[in-house]
């Protein structure tokens, strides 16, 4: 529909809290399948502006952070605190290999990651 309306790009958040509702269970299956979405965008000739966070926006619940982060005593979000960065590394360690296959430089639709 977006391409049919004449648009050539789409911006999309990748909310961490949607994909990892419980600690250690990152889910990119079914309606959470980012690779499928990126493939569909590519088939529709849409460029993708990808916003994977870890913090995505004030409009999304808890900015996209998973609620389980709150259970860690003293964890400081949006800082360089070691435990926080370790969790971000785990999230990106799963997310970024999916995105890598769809980068514009590799023939994919992802032209920007913010």
Short mmCIF file of C-alpha atoms in Angstrom, two decimals:
data_model
loop_
_atom_site.label_atom_id
_atom_site.label_comp_id
_atom_site.label_asym_id
_atom_site.label_seq_id
_atom_site.Cartn_x
_atom_site.Cartn_y
_atom_site.Cartn_z
CA UNK A 1 0.00 0.00 0.00
CA UNK A 2 2.81 2.40 0.84
CA UNK A 3 4.50 1.85 -2.52
CA UNK A 4 1.13 2.03 -4.32
CA UNK A 5 0.64 5.52 -2.86
CA UNK A 6 3.87 6.62 -4.52
CA UNK A 7 6.20 6.50 -1.54
CA UNK A 8 9.72 5.20 -2.05
CA UNK A 9 10.77 4.67 1.58
CA UNK A 10 9.41 3.54 4.91
CA UNK A 11 10.67 4.19 8.44
CA UNK A 12 10.23 1.45 11.02
CA UNK A 13 11.05 0.96 14.68
CA UNK A 14 12.35 -2.37 15.95
CA UNK A 15 11.17 -2.35 19.58
CA UNK A 16 13.41 -4.38 21.85
CA UNK A 17 10.52 -4.98 24.27
CA UNK A 18 8.39 -6.48 21.46
CA UNK A 19 11.09 -8.96 20.50
CA UNK A 20 12.46 -9.85 23.97
CA UNK A 21 9.54 -9.82 26.37
CA UNK A 22 11.40 -12.05 28.79
CA UNK A 23 15.14 -11.98 29.38
CA UNK A 24 17.04 -14.24 27.00
CA UNK A 25 14.06 -15.07 24.77
CA UNK A 26 14.48 -12.98 21.63
CA UNK A 27 11.71 -13.70 19.15
CA UNK A 28 11.84 -12.85 15.44
CA UNK A 29 9.19 -15.38 14.38
CA UNK A 30 5.67 -14.92 13.02
CA UNK A 31 4.45 -11.33 13.22
CA UNK A 32 7.84 -10.40 14.71
CA UNK A 33 9.81 -11.57 11.65
CA UNK A 34 11.98 -8.57 10.80
CA UNK A 35 13.74 -10.40 7.96
CA UNK A 36 10.40 -11.11 6.28
CA UNK A 37 9.36 -7.46 6.65
CA UNK A 38 12.65 -6.27 5.12
CA UNK A 39 12.28 -8.77 2.29
CA UNK A 40 8.74 -7.53 1.59
CA UNK A 41 9.96 -3.94 1.57
CA UNK A 42 12.65 -4.91 -0.92
CA UNK A 43 10.12 -6.67 -3.16
CA UNK A 44 7.98 -3.49 -3.10
CA UNK A 45 11.05 -1.39 -4.05
CA UNK A 46 10.85 0.52 -0.76
CA UNK A 47 13.95 1.86 0.93
CA UNK A 48 13.99 1.26 4.69
CA UNK A 49 15.01 3.68 7.42
CA UNK A 50 15.51 1.30 10.35
CA UNK A 51 15.32 2.43 13.97
CA UNK A 52 16.36 -0.49 16.22
CA UNK A 53 17.10 1.44 19.41
CA UNK A 54 17.90 0.25 22.02
CA UNK A 55 15.79 3.30 22.98
CA UNK A 56 13.43 4.04 20.11
CA UNK A 57 11.04 6.82 21.14
CA UNK A 58 8.95 8.32 23.92
CA UNK A 59 5.72 7.22 22.19
CA UNK A 60 6.46 3.49 22.57
CA UNK A 61 5.97 1.88 25.99
CA UNK A 62 9.12 2.40 28.08
CA UNK A 63 10.87 3.71 24.97
CA UNK A 64 11.09 0.17 23.62
CA UNK A 65 13.15 -1.12 26.54
CA UNK A 66 12.09 -4.53 27.89
CA UNK A 67 10.49 -4.25 31.33
CA UNK A 68 12.74 -7.00 32.69
CA UNK A 69 15.61 -4.48 32.71
CA UNK A 70 13.89 -2.80 35.69
CA UNK A 71 14.37 -5.95 37.79
CA UNK A 72 18.15 -5.45 37.82
CA UNK A 73 19.08 -3.49 40.91
CA UNK A 74 20.98 -0.33 40.11
CA UNK A 75 20.99 -0.82 36.33
CA UNK A 76 21.25 2.57 34.62
CA UNK A 77 19.54 2.75 31.25
CA UNK A 78 20.83 4.90 28.40
CA UNK A 79 24.33 5.09 29.89
CA UNK A 80 27.63 3.31 29.44
CA UNK A 81 27.03 1.27 32.59
CA UNK A 82 28.58 -2.17 32.00
CA UNK A 83 25.52 -4.33 32.64
CA UNK A 84 23.31 -2.14 30.48
CA UNK A 85 25.80 -2.24 27.60
CA UNK A 86 26.08 -6.04 27.99
CA UNK A 87 22.30 -6.35 27.50
CA UNK A 88 22.41 -4.02 24.49
CA UNK A 89 25.24 -6.12 23.04
CA UNK A 90 23.11 -9.26 23.40
CA UNK A 91 20.16 -7.56 21.69
CA UNK A 92 22.29 -6.20 18.86
CA UNK A 93 24.10 -9.55 18.60
CA UNK A 94 20.82 -11.13 17.50
CA UNK A 95 19.31 -8.17 15.63
CA UNK A 96 22.22 -6.91 13.54
CA UNK A 97 23.00 -10.19 11.70
CA UNK A 98 19.38 -10.12 10.44
CA UNK A 99 19.72 -6.52 9.30
CA UNK A 100 23.15 -7.07 7.72
CA UNK A 101 21.65 -9.23 4.98
CA UNK A 102 19.39 -6.35 3.95
CA UNK A 103 21.84 -3.45 3.91
CA UNK A 104 21.75 -1.27 0.80
CA UNK A 105 25.47 -1.87 0.29
CA UNK A 106 24.64 -5.58 -0.09
CA UNK A 107 21.73 -5.01 -2.47
CA UNK A 108 19.07 -4.70 0.24
CA UNK A 109 16.60 -1.95 1.11
CA UNK A 110 18.09 -0.69 4.41
CA UNK A 111 19.68 2.68 3.66
CA UNK A 112 19.84 4.03 7.21
CA UNK A 113 20.01 2.76 10.77
CA UNK A 114 19.33 5.24 13.52
#
